mmCIF file of C-alpha atoms in Angstrom:
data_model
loop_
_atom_site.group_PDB
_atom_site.id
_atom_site.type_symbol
_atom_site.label_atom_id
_atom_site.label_comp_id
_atom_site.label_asym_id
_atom_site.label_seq_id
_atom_site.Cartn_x
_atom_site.Cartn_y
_atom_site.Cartn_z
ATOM 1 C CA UNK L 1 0.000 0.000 0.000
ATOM 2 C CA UNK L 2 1.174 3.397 -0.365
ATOM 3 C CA UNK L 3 -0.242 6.421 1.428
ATOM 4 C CA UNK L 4 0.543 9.578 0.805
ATOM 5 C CA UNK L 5 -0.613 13.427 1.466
ATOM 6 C CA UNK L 6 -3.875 14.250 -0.637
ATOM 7 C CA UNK L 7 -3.448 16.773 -3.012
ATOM 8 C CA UNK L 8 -3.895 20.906 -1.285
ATOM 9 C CA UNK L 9 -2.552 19.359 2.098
ATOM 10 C CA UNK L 10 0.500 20.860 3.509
ATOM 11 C CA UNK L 11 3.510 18.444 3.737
ATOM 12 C CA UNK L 12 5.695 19.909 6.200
ATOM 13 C CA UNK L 13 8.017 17.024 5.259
ATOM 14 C CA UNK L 14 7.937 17.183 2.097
ATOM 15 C CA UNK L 15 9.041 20.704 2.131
ATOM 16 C CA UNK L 16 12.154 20.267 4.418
ATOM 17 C CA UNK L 17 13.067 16.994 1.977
ATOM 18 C CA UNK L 18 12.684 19.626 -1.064
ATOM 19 C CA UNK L 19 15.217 21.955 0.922
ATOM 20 C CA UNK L 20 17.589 19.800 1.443
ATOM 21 C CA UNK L 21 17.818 17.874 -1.973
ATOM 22 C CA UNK L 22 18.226 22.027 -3.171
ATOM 23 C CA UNK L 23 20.603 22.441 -0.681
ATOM 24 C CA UNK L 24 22.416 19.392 -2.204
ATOM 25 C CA UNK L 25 22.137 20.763 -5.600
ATOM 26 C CA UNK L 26 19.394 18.268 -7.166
ATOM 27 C CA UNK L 27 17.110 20.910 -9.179
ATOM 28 C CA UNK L 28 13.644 18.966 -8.067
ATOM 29 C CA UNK L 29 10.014 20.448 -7.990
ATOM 30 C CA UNK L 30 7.736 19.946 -4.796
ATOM 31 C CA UNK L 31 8.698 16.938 -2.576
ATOM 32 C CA UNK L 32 5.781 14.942 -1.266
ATOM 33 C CA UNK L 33 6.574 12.077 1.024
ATOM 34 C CA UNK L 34 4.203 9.454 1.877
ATOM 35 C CA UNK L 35 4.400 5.953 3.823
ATOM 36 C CA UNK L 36 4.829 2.508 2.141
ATOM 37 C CA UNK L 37 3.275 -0.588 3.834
ATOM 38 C CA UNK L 38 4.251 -3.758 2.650
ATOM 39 C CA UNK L 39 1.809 -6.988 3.852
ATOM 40 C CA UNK L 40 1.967 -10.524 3.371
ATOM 41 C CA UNK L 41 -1.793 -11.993 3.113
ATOM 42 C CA UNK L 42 -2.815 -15.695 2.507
ATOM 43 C CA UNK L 43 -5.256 -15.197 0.302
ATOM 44 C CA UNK L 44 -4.755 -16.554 -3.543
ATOM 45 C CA UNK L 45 -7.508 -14.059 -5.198
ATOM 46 C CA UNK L 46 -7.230 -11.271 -6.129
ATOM 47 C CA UNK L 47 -10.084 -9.653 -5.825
ATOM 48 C CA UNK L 48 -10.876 -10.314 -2.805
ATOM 49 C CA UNK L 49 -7.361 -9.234 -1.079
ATOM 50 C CA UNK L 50 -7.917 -5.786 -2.930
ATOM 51 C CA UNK L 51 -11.287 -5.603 -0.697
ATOM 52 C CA UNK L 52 -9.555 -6.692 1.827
ATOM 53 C CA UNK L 53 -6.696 -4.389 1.645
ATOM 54 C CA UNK L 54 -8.794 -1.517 1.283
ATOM 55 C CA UNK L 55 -10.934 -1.705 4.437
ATOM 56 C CA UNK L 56 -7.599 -2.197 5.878
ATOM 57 C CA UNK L 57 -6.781 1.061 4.154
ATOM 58 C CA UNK L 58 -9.859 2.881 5.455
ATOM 59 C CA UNK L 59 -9.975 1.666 8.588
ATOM 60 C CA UNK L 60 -6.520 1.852 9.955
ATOM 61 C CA UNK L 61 -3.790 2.710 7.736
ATOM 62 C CA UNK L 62 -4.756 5.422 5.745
ATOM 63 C CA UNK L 63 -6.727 8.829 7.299
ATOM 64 C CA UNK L 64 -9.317 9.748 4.417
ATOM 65 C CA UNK L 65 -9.204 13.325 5.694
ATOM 66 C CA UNK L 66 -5.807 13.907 4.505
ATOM 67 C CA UNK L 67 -4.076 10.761 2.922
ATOM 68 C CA UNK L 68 -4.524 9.050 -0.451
ATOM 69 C CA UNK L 69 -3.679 5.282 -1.086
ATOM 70 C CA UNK L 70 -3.103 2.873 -3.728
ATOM 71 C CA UNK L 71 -2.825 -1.132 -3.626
ATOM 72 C CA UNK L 72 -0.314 -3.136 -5.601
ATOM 73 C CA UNK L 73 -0.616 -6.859 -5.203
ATOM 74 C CA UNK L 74 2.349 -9.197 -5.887
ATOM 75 C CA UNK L 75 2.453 -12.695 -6.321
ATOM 76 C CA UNK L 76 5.400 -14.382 -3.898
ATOM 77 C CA UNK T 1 -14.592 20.859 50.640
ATOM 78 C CA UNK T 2 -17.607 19.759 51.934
ATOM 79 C CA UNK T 3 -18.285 18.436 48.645
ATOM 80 C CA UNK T 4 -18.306 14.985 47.357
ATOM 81 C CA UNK T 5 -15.544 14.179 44.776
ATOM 82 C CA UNK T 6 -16.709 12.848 41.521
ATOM 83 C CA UNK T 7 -15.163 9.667 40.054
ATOM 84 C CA UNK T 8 -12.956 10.739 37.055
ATOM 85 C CA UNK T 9 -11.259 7.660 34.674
ATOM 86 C CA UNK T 10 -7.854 8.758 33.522
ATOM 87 C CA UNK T 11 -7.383 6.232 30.932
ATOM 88 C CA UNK T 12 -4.251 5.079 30.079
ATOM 89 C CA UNK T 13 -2.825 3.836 27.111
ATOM 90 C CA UNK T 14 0.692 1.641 26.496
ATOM 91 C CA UNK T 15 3.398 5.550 25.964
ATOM 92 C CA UNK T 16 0.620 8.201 27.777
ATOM 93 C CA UNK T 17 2.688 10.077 29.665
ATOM 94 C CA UNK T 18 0.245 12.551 31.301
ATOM 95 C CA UNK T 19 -1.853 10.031 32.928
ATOM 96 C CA UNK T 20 -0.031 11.003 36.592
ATOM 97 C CA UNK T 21 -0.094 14.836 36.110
ATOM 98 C CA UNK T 22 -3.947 15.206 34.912
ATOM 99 C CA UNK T 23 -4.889 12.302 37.988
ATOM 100 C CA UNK T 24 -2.834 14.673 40.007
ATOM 101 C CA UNK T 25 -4.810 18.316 39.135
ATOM 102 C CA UNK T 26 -7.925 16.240 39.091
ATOM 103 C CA UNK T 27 -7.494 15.419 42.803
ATOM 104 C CA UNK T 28 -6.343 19.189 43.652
ATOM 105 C CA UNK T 29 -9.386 20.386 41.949
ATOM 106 C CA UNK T 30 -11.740 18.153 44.099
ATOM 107 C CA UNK T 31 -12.194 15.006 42.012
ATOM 108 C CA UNK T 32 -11.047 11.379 42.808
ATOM 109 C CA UNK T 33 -9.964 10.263 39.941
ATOM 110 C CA UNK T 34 -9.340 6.624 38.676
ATOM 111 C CA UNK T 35 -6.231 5.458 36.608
ATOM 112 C CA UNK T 36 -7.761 2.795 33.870
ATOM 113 C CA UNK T 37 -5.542 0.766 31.586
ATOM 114 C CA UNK T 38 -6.841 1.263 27.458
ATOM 115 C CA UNK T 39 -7.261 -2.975 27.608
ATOM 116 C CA UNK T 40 -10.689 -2.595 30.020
ATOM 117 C CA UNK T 41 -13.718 -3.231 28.418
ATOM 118 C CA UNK T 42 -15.700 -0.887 30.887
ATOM 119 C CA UNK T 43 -15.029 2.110 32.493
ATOM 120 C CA UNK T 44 -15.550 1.726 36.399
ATOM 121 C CA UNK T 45 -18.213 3.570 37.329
ATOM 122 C CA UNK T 46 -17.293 7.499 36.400
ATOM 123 C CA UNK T 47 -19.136 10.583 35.748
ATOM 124 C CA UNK T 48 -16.233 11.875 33.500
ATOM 125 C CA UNK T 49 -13.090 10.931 31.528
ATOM 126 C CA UNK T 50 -9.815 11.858 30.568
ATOM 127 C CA UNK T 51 -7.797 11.288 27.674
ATOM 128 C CA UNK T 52 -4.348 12.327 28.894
ATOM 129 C CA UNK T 53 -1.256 13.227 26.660
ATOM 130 C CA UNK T 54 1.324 11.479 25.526
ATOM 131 C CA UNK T 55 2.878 9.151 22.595
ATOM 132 C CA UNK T 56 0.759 5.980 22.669
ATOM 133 C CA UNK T 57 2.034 3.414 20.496
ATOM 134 C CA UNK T 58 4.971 5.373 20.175
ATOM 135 C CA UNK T 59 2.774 7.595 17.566
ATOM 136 C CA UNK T 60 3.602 5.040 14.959
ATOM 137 C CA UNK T 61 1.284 5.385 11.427
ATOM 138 C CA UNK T 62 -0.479 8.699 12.672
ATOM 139 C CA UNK T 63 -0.680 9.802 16.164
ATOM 140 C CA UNK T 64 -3.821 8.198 18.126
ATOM 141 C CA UNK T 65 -4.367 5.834 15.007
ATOM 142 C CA UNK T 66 -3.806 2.420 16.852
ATOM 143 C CA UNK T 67 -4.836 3.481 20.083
ATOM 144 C CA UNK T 68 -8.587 4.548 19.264
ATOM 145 C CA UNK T 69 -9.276 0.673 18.497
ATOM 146 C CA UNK T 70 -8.315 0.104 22.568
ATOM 147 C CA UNK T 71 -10.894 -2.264 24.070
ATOM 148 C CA UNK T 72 -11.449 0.889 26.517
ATOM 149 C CA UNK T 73 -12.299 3.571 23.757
ATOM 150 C CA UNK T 74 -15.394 1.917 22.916
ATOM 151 C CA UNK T 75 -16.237 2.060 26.244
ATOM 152 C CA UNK T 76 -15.247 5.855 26.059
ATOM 153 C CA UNK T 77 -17.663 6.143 23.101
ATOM 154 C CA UNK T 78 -20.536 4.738 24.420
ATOM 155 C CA UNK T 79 -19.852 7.086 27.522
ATOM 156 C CA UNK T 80 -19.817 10.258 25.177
ATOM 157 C CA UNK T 81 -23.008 8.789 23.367
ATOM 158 C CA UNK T 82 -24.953 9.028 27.111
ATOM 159 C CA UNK T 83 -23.647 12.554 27.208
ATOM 160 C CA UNK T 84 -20.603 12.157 29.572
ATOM 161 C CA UNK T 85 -17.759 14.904 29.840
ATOM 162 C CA UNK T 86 -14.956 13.477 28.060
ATOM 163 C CA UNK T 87 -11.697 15.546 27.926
ATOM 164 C CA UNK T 88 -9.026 15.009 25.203
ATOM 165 C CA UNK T 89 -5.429 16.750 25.746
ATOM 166 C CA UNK T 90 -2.975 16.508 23.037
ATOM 167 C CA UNK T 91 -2.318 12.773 22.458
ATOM 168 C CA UNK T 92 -5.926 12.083 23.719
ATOM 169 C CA UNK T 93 -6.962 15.040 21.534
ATOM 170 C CA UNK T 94 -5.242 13.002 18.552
ATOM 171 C CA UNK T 95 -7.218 9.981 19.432
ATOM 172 C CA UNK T 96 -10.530 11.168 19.615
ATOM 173 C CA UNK T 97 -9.774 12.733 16.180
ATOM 174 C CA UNK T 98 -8.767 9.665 14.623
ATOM 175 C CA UNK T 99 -12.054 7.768 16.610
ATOM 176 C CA UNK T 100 -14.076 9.969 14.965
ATOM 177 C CA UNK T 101 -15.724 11.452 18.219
ATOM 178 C CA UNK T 102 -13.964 14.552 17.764
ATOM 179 C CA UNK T 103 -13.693 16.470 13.743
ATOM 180 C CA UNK T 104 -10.695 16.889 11.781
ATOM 181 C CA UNK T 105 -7.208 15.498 12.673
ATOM 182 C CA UNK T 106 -3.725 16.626 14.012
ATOM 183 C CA UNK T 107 -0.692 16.732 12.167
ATOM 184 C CA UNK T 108 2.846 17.434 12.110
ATOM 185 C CA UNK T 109 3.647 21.111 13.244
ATOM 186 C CA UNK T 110 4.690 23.456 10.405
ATOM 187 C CA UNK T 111 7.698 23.991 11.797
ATOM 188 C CA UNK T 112 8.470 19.884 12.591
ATOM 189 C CA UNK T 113 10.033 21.020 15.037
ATOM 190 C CA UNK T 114 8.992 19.912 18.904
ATOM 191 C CA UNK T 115 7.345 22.681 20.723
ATOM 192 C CA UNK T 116 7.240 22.870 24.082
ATOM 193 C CA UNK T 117 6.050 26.518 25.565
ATOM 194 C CA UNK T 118 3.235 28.568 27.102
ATOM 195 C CA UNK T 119 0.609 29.057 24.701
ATOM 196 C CA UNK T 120 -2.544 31.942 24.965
ATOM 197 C CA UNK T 121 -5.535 30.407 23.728
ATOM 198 C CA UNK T 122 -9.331 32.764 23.657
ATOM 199 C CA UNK T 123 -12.346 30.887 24.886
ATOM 200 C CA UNK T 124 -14.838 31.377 22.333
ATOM 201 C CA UNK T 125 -17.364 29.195 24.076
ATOM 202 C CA UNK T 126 -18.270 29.057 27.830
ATOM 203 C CA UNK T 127 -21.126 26.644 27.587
ATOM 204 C CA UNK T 128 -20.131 23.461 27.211
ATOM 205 C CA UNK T 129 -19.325 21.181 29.761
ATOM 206 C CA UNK T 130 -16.063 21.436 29.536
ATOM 207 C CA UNK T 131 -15.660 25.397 29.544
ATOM 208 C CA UNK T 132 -18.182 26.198 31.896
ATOM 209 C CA UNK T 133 -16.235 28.098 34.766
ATOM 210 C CA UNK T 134 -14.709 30.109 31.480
ATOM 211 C CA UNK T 135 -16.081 33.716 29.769
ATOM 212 C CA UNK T 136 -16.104 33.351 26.266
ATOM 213 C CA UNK T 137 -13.151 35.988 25.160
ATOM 214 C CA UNK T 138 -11.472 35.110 28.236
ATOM 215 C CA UNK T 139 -7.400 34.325 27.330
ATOM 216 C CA UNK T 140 -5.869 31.107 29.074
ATOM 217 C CA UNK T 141 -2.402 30.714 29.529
ATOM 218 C CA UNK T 142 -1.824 27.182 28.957
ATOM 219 C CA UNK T 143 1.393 25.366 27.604
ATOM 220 C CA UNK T 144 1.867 22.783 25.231
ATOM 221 C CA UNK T 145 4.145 20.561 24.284
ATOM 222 C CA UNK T 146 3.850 18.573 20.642
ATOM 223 C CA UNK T 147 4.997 17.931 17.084
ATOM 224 C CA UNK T 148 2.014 16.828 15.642
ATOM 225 C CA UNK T 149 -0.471 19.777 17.115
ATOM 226 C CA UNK T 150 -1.322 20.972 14.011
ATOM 227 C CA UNK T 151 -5.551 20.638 13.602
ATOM 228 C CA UNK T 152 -6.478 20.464 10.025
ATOM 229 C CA UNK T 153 -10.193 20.210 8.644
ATOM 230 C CA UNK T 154 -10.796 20.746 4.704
ATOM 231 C CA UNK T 155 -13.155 23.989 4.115
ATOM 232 C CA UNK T 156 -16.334 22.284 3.939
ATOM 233 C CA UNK T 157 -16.171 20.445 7.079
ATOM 234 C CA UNK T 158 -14.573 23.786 8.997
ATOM 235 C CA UNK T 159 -18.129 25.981 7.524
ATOM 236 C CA UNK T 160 -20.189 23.169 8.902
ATOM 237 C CA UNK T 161 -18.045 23.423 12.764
ATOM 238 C CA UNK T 162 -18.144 27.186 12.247
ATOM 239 C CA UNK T 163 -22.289 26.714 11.499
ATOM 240 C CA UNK T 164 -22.624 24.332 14.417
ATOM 241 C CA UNK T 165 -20.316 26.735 16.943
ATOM 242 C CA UNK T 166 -18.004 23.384 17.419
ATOM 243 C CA UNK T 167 -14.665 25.615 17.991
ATOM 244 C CA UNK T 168 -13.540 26.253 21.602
ATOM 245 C CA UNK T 169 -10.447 27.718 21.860
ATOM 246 C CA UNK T 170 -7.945 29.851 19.579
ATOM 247 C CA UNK T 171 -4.774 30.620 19.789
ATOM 248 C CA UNK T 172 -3.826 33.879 20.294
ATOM 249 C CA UNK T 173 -0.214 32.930 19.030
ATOM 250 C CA UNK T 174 -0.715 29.827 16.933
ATOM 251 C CA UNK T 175 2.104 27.704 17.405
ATOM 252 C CA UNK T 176 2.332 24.924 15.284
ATOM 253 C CA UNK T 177 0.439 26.214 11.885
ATOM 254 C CA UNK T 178 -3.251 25.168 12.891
ATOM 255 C CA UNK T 179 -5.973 25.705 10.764
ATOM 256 C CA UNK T 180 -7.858 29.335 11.943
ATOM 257 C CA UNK T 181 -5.808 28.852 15.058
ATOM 258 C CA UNK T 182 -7.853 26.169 16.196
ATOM 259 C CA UNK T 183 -6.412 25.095 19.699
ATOM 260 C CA UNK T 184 -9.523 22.856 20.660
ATOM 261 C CA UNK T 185 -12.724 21.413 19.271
ATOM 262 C CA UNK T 186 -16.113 19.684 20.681
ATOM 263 C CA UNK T 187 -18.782 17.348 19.543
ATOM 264 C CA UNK T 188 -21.777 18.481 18.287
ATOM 265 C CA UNK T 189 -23.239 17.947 21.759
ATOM 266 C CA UNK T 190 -20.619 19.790 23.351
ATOM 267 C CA UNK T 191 -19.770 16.963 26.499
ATOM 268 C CA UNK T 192 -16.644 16.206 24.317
ATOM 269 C CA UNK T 193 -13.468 18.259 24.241
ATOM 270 C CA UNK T 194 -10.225 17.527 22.649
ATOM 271 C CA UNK T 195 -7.739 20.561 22.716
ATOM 272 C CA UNK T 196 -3.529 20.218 22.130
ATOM 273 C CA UNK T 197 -2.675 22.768 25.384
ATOM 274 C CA UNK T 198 -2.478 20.644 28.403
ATOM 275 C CA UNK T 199 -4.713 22.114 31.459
ATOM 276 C CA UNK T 200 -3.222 19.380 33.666
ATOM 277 C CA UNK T 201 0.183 21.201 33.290
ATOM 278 C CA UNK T 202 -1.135 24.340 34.648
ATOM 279 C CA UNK T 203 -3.455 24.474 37.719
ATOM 280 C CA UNK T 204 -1.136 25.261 40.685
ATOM 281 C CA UNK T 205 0.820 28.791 40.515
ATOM 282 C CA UNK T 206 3.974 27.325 41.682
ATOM 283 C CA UNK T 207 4.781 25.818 38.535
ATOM 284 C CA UNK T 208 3.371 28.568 35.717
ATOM 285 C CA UNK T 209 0.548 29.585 34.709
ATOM 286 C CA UNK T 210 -2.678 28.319 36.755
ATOM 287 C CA UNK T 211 -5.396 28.326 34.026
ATOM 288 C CA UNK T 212 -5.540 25.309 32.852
ATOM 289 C CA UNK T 213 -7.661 24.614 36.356
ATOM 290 C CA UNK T 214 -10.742 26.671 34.126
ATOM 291 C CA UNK T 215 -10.926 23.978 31.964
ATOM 292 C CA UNK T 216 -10.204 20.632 34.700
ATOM 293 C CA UNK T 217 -12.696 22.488 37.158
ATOM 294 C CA UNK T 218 -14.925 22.739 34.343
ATOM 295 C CA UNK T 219 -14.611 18.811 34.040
ATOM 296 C CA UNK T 220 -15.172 18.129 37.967
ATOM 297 C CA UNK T 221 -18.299 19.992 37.821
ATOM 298 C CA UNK T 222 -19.588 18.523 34.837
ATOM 299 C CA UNK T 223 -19.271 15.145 36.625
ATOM 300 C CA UNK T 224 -20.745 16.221 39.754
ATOM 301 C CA UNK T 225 -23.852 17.178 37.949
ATOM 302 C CA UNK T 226 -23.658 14.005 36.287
ATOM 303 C CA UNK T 227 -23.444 11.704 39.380
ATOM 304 C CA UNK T 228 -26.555 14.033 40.828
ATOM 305 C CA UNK T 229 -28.534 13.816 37.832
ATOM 306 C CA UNK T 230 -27.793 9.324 38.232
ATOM 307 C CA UNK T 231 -28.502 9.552 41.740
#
């Protein structure tokens, strides 16, 4: 899963991160810097672990007032 | 005090911090109040709670985020539900947000950096039951002492606390970047209050500034009423 700021929300982070990497002499645009949540499930379908993985999402991991998140699945 | 002392729950969670100093200025402001762990299921039997700062769960994913699913917040909700004073302060502040009971959510200060230092926050409402021995316009001294103090509500959801009066207290000197200088926030119903200053840091003179005691006295009398009203 990865969460990050929505859009319009000030990312105090993401601002110092974009100071520093101009500080270091990297020319970037706006820094944004979000969370990455890596989870091992049993389940063998697909669709059903991207249900899952979203109420996880909504419930718990993500806060729908400020974050986004997307769902990658992997096969291991 | 000829009075009888209310029951207040402190609860506390596995990293509050707080828990001590907010039992503490409950008992000098005429309360008996009643440490409980976040794994109860019920709250003993109280006519008020607390929701004392801290860093539960070391703050990890989003401050308050794993502690509002403790077997004692749903105990805590069902409390607010019946109309009992809850009080949120900073970390408890955090986790009513992320429970839901309380609008909008805290994060990181502006500045990321920690702040720790006296804060002047306006009263702009006296009648709930957490603000009742304040004046509305009335400035507390009150310090706090956070990096993730920063209330945030998108516009539509601020018009519709503004339209239902749901904002308590401003800062004077907004500290951490806060939305319209929120400092604290109620339910609709008004027996809820989360706010980021910390009241239980400042009700004796010794040690600062004493009015944070507006706001706990405010608290003890709200449960007094409450235990009369059960009785």
């Amino acid at each position: 899963m990865l969460v990050r700021p929505k859009a319009g929300i000030l990312d105090p982070q993401g601002q110092a991160v974009e100071g520093s990497l101009r500080q270091l002499g990297f020319a970037v645009g706006e820094a944004r810097v979000g969370r990455v949540v890596d989870l091992e499930l049993g389940s063998t379908d697909a669709t059903s672990a991207r249900a899952e993985v979203e109420r996880m999402c909504e419930q718990l991991l993500a806060n729908p007032l400020i974050e986004s998140f997307e769902i990658e699945l992997e096969d291991v | 005090m000829s009075e009888r002392r209310p029951q207040i729950a402190v609860v506390v969670f596995p990293g509050s911090n707080d828990d001590r100093d907010a039992a503490w200025a409950l008992h000098a402001l005429g309360a008996d109040p009643v440490l409980v762990w976040h794994g109860e299921q019920e709250l003993p039997d109280v006519a008020g709670v607390i929701l004392p700062g801290g860093f539960s769960y070391g703050d990890y994913l989003r401050c308050g985020a794993i502690a509002r699913f403790a077997p004692a917040m749903e105990a805590v909700g069902r409390f607010a539900a019946d109309g009992g004073p809850v009080l949120g302060i900073c970390n408890g502040f955090q986790i009513l947000c992320e429970a839901g009971l309380l609008p909008g959510v805290l994060r990181p200060n502006r500045s990321l950096e920690f702040i720790c230092r006296d804060t002047r926050v306006r009263v702009e409402r006296a009648d709930t039951k957490l603000t009742s021995r304040c004046t509305v316009g009335q400035t507390l001294s009150i310090p706090v002492k956070h990096g993730e103090g920063s209330w945030y509500a998108h516009d539509e959801l601020y018009a519709e606390l503004i339209a239902l009066d749901q904002i308590v207290l401003r800062y004077e000197d907004n500290p951490n970047g806060s939305m319209h200088d929120v400092a604290g926030v109620c339910s609709r119903e008004g027996n809820v209050l989360g706010l980021m200053p910390h009241p239980e840091h400042a009700v004796d003179p010794l040690l600062g500034p004493a009015d944070g005691a507006f706001v706990i006295a405010s608290l003890v009398d709200a449960a007094r009423e409450r235990e009369q009203a059960l009785v």
